[in-house]
Coordinates of N, CA and C in Angstrom, one line a residue:
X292 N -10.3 -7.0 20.1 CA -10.1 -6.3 18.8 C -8.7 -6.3 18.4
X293 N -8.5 -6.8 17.2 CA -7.1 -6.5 16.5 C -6.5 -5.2 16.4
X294 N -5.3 -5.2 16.1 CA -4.7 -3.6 15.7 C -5.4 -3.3 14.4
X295 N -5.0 -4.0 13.5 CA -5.7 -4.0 12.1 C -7.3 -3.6 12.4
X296 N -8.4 -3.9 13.4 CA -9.6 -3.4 13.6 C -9.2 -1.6 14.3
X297 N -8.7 -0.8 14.3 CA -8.2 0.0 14.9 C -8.3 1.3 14.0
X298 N -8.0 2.3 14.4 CA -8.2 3.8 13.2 C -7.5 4.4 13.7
X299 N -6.8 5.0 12.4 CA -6.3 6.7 12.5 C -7.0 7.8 11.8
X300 N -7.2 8.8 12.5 CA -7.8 9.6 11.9 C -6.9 11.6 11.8
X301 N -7.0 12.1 10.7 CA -6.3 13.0 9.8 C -7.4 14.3 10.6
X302 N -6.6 14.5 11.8 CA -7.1 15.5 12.6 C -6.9 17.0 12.5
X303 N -7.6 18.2 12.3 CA -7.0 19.1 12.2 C -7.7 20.0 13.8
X304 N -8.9 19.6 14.4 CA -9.6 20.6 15.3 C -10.3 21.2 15.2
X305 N -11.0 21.1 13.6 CA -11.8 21.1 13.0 C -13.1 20.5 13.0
X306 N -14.3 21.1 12.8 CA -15.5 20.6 13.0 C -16.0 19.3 12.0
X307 N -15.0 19.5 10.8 CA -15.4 18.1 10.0 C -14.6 17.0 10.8
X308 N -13.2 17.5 10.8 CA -12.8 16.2 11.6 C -12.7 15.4 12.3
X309 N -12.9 16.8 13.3 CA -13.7 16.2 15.1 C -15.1 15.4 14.7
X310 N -15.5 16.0 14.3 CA -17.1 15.0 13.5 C -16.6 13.6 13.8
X311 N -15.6 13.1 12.5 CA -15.1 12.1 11.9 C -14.3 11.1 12.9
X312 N -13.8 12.1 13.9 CA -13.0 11.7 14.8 C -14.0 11.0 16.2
X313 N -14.6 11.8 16.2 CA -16.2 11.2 17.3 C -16.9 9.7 16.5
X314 N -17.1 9.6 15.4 CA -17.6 8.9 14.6 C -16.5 7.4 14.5
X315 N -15.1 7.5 14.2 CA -14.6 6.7 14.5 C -14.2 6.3 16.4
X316 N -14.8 7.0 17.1 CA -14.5 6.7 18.7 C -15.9 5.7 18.9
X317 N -16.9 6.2 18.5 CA -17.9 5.9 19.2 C -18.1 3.9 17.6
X318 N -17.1 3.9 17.1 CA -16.9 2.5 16.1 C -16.0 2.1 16.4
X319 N -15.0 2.3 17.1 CA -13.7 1.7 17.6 C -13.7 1.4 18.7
X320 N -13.9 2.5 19.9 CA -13.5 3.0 21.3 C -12.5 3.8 21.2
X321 N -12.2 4.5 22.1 CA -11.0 5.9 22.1 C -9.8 5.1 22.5
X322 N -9.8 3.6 23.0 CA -8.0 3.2 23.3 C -8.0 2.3 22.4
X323 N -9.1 2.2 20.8 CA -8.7 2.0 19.4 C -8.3 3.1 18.1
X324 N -8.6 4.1 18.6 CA -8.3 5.3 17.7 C -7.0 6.1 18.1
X325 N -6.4 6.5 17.0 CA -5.6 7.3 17.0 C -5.6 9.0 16.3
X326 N -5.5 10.1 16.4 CA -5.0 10.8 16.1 C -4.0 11.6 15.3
X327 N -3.9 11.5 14.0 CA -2.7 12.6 13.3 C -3.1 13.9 12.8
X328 N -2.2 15.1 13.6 CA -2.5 16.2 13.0 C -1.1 16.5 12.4
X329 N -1.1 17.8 11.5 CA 0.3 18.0 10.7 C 0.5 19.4 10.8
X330 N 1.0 20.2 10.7 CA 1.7 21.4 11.0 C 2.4 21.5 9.8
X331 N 1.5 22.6 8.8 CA 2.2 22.7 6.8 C 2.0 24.2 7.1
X332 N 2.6 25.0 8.0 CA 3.0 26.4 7.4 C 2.1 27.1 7.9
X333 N 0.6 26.4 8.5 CA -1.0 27.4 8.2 C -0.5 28.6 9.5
X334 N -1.4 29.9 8.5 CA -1.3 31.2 8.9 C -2.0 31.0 10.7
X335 N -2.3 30.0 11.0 CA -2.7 30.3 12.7 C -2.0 29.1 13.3
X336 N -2.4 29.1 15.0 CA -1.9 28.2 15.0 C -3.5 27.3 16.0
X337 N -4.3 28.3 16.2 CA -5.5 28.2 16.7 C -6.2 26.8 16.6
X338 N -6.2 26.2 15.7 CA -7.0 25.3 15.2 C -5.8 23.8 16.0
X339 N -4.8 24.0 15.8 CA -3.8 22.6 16.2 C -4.2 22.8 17.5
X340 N -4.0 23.6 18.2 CA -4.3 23.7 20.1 C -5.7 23.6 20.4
X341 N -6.6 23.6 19.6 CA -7.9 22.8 19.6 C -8.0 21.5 19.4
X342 N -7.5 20.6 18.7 CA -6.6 19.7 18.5 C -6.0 19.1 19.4
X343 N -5.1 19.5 20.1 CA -4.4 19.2 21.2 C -5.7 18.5 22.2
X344 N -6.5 19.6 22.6 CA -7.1 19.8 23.6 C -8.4 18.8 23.2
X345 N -8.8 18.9 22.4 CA -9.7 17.8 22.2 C -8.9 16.1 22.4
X346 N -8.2 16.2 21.5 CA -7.6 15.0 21.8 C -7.5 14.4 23.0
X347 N -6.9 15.1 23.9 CA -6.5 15.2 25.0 C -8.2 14.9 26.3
X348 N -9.0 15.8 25.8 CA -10.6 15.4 26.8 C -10.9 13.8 26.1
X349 N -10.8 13.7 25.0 CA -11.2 12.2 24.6 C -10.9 11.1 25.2
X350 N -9.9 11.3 25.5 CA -8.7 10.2 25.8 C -7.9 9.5 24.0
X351 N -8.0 10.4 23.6 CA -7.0 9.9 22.0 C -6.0 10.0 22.0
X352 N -4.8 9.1 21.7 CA -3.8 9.3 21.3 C -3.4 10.1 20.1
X353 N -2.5 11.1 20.2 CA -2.5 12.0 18.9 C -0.8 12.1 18.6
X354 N -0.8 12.2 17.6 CA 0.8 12.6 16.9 C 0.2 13.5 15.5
X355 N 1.8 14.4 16.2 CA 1.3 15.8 15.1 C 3.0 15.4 14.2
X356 N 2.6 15.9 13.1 CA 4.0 15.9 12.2 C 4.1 17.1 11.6
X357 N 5.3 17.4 11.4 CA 5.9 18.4 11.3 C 5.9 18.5 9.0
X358 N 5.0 19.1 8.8 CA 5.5 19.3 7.1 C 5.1 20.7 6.7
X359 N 6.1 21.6 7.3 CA 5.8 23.0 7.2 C 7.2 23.2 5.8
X360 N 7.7 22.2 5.5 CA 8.9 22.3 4.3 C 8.1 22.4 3.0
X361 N 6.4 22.1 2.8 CA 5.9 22.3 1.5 C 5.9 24.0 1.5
X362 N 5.8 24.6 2.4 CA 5.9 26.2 2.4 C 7.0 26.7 1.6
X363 N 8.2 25.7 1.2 CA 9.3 26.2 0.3 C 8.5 26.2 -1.1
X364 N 7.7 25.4 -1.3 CA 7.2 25.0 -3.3 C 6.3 25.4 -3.0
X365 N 5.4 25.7 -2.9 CA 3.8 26.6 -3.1 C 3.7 27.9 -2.1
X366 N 2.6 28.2 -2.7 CA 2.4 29.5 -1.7 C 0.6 29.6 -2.1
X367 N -0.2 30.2 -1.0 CA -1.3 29.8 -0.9 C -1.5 31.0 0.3
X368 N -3.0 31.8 0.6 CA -3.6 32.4 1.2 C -3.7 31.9 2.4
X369 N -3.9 30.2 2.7 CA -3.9 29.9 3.8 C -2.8 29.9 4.5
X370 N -1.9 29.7 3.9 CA 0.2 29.6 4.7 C 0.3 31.4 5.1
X371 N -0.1 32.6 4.3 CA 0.2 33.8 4.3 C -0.6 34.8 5.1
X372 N 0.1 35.0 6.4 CA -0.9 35.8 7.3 C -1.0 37.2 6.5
X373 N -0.5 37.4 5.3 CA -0.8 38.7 4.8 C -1.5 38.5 3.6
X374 N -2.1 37.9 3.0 CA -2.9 37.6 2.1 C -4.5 37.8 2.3
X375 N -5.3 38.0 1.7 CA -6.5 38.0 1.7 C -7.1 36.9 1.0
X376 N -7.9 36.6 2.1 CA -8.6 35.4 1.8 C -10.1 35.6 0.5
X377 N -9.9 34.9 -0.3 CA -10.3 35.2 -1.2 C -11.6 33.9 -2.6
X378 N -12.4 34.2 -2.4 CA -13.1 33.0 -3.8 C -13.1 33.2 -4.7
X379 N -12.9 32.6 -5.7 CA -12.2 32.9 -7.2 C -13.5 33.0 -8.0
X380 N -14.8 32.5 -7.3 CA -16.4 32.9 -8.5 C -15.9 32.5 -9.9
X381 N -15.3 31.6 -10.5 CA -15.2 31.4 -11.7 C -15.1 29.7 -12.1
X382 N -15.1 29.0 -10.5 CA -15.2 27.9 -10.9 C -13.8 26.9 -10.8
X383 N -12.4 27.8 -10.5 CA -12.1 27.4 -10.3 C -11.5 27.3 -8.6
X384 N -10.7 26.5 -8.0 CA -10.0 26.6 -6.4 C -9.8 28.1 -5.8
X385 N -10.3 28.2 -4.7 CA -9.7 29.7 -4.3 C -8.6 29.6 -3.5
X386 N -8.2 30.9 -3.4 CA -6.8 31.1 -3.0 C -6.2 30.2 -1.8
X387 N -7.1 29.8 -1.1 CA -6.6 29.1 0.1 C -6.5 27.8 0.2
X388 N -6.2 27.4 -1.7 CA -5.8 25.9 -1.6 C -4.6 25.7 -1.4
X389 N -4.2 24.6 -1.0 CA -2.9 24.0 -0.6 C -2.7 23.0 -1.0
X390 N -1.8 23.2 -2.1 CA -1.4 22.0 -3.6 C -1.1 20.8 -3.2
X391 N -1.7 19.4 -2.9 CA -1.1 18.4 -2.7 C -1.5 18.6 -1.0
X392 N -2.3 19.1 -0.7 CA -2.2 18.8 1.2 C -2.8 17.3 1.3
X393 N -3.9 17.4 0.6 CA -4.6 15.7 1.7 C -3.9 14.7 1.0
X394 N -3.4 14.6 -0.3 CA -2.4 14.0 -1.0 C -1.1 13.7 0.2
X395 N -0.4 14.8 1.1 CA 0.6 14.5 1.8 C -0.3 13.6 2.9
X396 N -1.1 14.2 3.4 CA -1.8 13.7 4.4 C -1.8 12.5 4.4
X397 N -2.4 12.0 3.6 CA -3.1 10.5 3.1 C -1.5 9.8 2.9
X398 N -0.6 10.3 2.6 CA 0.5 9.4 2.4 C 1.1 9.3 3.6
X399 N 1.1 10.2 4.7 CA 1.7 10.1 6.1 C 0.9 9.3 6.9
X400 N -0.3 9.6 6.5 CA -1.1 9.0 7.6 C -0.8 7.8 7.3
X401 N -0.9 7.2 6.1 CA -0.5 5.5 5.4 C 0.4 5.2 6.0
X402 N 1.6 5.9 6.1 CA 3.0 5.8 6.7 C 3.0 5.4 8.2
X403 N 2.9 5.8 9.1 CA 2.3 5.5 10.5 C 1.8 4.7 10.6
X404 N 0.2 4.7 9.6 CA -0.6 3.3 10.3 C -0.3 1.9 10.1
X405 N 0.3 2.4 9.3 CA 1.4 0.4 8.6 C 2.5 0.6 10.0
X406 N 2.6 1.4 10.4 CA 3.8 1.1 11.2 C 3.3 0.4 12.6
X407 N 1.9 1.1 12.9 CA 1.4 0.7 14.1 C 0.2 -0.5 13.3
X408 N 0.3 -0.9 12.3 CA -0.4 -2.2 12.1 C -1.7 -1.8 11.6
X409 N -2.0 -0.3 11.4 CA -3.4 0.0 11.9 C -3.9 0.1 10.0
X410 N -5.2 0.0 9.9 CA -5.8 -0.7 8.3 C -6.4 0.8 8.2
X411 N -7.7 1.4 9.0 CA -8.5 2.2 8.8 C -8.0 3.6 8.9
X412 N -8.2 4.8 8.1 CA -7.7 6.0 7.9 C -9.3 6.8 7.6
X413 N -9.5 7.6 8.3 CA -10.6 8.6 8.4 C -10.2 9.7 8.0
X414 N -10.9 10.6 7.1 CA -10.7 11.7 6.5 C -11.5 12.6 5.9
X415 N -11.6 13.8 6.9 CA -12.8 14.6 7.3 C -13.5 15.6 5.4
X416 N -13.3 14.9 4.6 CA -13.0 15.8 3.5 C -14.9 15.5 2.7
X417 N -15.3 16.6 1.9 CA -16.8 16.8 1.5 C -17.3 16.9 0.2
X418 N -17.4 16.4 -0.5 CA -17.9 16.6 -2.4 C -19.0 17.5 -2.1
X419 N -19.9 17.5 -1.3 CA -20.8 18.4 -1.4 C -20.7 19.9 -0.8
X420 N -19.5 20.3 -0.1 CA -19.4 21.1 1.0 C -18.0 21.3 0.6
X421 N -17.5 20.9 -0.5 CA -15.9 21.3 -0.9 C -15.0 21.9 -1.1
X422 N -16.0 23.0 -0.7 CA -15.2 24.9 -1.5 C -14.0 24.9 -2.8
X423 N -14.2 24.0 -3.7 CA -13.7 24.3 -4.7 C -12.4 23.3 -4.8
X424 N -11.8 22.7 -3.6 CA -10.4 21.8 -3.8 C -10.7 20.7 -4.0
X425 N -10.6 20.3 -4.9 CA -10.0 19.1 -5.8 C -9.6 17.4 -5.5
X426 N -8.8 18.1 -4.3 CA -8.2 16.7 -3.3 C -9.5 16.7 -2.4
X427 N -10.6 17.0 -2.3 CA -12.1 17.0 -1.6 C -13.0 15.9 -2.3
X428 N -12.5 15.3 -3.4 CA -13.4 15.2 -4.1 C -13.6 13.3 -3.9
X429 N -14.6 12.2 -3.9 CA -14.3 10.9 -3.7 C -13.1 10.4 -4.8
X430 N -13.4 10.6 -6.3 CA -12.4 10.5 -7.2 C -11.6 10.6 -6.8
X431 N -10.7 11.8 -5.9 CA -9.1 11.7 -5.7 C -9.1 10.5 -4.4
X432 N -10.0 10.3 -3.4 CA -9.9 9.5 -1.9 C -9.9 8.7 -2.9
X433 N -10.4 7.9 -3.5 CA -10.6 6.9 -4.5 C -9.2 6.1 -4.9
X434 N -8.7 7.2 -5.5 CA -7.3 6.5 -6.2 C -6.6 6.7 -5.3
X435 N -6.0 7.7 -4.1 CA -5.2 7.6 -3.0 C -5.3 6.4 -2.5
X436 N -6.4 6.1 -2.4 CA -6.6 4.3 -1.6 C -6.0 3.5 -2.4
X437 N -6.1 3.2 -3.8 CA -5.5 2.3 -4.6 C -3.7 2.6 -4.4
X438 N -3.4 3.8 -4.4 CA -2.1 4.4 -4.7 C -1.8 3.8 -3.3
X439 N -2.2 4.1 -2.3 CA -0.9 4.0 -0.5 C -1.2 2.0 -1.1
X440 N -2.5 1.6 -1.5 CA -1.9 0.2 -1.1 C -1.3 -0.6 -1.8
X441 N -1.1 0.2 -3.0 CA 0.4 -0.3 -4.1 C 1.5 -0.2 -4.0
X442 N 1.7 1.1 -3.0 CA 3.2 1.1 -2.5 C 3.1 0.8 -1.6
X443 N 2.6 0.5 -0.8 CA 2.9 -0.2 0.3 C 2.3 -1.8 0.7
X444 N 2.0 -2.4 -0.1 CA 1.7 -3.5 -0.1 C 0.8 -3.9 0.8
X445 N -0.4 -3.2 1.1 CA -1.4 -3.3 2.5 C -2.5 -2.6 2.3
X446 N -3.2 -3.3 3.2 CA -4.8 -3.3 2.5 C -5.2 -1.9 3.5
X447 N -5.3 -0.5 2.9 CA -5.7 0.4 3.4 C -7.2 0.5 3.6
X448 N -7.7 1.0 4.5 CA -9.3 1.7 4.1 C -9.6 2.6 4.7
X449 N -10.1 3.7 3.3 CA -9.9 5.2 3.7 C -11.0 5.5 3.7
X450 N -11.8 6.3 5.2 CA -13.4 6.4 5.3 C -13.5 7.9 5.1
X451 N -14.4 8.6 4.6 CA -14.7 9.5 4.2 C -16.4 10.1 4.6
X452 N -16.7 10.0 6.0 CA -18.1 9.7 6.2 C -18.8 11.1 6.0
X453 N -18.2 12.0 5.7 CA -19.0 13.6 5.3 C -18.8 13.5 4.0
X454 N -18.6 12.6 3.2 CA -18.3 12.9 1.4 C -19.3 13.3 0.8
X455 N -20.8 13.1 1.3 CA -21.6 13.2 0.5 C -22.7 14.0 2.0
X456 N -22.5 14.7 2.5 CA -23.3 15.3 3.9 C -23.4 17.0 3.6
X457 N -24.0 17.3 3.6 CA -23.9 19.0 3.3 C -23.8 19.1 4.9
X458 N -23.0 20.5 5.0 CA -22.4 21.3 6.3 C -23.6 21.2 7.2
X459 N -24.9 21.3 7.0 CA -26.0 20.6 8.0 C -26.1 19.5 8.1
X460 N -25.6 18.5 7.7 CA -26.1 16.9 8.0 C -25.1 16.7 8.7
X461 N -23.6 17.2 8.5 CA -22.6 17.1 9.5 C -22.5 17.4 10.8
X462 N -23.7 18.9 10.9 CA -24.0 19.5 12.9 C -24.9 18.0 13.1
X463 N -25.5 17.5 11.9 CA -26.4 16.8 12.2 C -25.6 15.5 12.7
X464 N -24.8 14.7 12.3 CA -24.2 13.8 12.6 C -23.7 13.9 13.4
X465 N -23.1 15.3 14.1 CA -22.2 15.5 15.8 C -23.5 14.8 16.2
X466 N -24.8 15.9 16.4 CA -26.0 15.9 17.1 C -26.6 14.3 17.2
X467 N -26.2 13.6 16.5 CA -26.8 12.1 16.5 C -26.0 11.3 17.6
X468 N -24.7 11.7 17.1 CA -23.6 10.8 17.9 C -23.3 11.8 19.7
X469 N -24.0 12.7 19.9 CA -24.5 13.6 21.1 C -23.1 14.5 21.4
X470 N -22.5 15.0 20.3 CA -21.7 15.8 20.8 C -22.2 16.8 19.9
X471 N -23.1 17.7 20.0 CA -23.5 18.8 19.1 C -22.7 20.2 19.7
X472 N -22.7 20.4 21.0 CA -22.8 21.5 21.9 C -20.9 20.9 21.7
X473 N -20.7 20.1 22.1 CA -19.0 19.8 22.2 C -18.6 20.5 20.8
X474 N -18.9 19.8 19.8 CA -18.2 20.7 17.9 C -18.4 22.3 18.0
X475 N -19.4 21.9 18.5 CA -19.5 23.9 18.5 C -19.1 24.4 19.1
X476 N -18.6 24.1 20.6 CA -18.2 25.1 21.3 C -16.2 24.8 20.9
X477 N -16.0 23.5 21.1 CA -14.5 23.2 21.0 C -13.4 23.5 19.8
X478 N -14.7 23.3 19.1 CA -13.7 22.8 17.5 C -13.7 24.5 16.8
X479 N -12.5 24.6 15.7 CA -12.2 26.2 15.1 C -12.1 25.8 13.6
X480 N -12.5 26.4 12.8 CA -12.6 26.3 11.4 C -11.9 27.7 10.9
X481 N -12.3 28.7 11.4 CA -12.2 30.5 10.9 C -10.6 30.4 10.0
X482 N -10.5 30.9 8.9 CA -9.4 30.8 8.2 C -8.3 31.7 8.8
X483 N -9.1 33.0 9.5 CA -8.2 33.8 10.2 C -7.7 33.6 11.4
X484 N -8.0 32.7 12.1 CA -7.8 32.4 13.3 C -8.2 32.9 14.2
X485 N -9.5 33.5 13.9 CA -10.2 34.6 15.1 C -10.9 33.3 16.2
X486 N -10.6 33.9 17.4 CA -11.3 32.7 18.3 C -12.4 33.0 18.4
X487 N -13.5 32.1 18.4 CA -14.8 31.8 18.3 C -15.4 32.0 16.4
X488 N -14.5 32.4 15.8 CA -14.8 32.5 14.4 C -15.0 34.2 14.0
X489 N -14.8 34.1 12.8 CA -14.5 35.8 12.4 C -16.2 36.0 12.5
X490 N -16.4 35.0 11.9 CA -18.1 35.4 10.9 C -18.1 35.7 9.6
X491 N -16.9 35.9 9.0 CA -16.9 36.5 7.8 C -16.0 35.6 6.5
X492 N -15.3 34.7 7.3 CA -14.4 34.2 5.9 C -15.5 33.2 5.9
X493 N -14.8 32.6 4.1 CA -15.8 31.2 3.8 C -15.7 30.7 4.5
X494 N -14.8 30.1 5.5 CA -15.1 28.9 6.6 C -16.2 29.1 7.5
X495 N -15.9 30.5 7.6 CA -17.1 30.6 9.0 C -18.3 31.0 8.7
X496 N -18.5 31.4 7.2 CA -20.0 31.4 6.7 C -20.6 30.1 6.3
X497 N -19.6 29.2 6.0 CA -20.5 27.3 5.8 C -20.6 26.9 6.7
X498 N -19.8 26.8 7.7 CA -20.2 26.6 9.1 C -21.1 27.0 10.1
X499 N -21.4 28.0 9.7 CA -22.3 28.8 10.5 C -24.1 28.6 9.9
X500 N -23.9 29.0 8.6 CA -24.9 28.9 7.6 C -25.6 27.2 7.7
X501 N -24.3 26.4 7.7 CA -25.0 24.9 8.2 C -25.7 24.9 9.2
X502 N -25.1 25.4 10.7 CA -26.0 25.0 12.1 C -27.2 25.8 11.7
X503 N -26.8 26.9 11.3 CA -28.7 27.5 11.3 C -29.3 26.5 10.7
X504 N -29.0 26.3 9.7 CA -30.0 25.5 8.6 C -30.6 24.0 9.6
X505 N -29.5 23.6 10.3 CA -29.8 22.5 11.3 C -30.6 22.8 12.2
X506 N -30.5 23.2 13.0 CA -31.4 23.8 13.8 C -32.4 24.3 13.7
X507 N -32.8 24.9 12.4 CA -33.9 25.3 12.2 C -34.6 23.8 11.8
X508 N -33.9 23.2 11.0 CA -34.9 22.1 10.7 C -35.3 21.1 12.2
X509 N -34.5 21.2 12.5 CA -34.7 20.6 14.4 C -35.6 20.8 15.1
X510 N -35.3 22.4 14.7 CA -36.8 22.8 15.3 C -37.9 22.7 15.1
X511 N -38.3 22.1 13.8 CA -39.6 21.9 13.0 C -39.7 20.7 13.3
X512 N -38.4 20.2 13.7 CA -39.1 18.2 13.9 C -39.8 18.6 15.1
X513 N -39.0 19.3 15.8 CA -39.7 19.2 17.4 C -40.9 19.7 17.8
X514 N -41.3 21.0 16.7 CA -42.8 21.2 17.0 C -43.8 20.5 16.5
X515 N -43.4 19.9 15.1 CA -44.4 18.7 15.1 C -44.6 17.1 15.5
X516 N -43.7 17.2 16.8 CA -44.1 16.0 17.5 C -45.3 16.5 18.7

């Protein structure tokens, strides 16, 4: 396998990414994948040391970067351990967006992978499961792909395999690829950083709200076989 056949993937410890991150291991191998996580200011630190640690049971190589300097120009619910986490019900982003995150993301990760040669960029992001941000959407992955390979002169390809998966087809896709019990037990979404999940922020009600929905349909395959 080439470097150029190889992946990085835009890690946070997260249950979409770890998804994403299983998904390119088990299409690469783990000593063709790579790992980038980033450190922008977030109000915990719970979710990166999940991260760490998964990385680490895989056998992935991981590099974390440091862009906690956007915390000088925006400000956002998720950077502020004193803020209330909050849904705006009117249609537009709620408080816990972060102006330009997968925008930086996608341009660091580009940065790196040209450096280590590497073509493929995974990125755990959902149109159907999006909670309202913007940079979630295929339209923006869309042009970011055209944009890193105009400036940089190299043929990027940015996979997006939850774009169109609602938060059950996602438990469903750990479950296929046989890490069902691994996402759930390892991986942290909770906005607050409560370990095992609050139960109560939006993170931990789409997440949660998905496996039931999984599971229950699981269970109906399995009684009618």
């Amino acid at each position: 396998m080439s470097v150029s056949d190889q992946a990085l993937v835009i890690f946070s410890g997260g249950q979409d990414s770890t998804t994403c991150l299983l998904q390119a291991i088990a299409r690469f191998g783990a000593n063709h994948v790579q790992a980038i996580s980033f450190v922008y200011g977030q109000r915990h630190a719970i979710e990166l040391d999940c991260a760490k640690r998964i990385a680490q049971e895989l056998g992935v190589k991981q590099i974390i970067i440091d862009l906690s300097l956007v915390g000088q120009i925006t400000h956002n619910a998720l950077m502020d351990d004193q803020a209330t986490i909050e849904e705006s019900g009117d249609g537009t982003p709620p408080n816990t967006m972060v102006d330009g995150r997968n925008a930086l993301f996608l341009m660091y990760a580009g940065i790196y992978a040209k450096s280590q040669g590497m073509k493929h960029i995974y990125l755990g992001v959902s149109e159907t499961d999006f909670s309202g941000y913007p940079d979630c959407r295929d339209v923006f992955v869309k042009s970011m792909n055209v944009t890193l390979n105009l400036s940089m002169d190299y043929d990027f390809q940015i996979h997006t395999p939850l774009m169109y998966l609602t938060k059950a087809q996602t438990w469903e896709l750990a479950d296929d690829l046989g890490y069902l019990d691994f996402v759930r037990e390892k991986t942290h979404t909770c906005y607050l950083g409560v370990e095992g999940g609050c139960g109560e922020c939006p993170s931990c009600v789409l997440r949660e709200n998905g496996l039931r929905e999984y599971l229950r349909s699981k269970g109906a395959r399995d009684e009618s076989r």
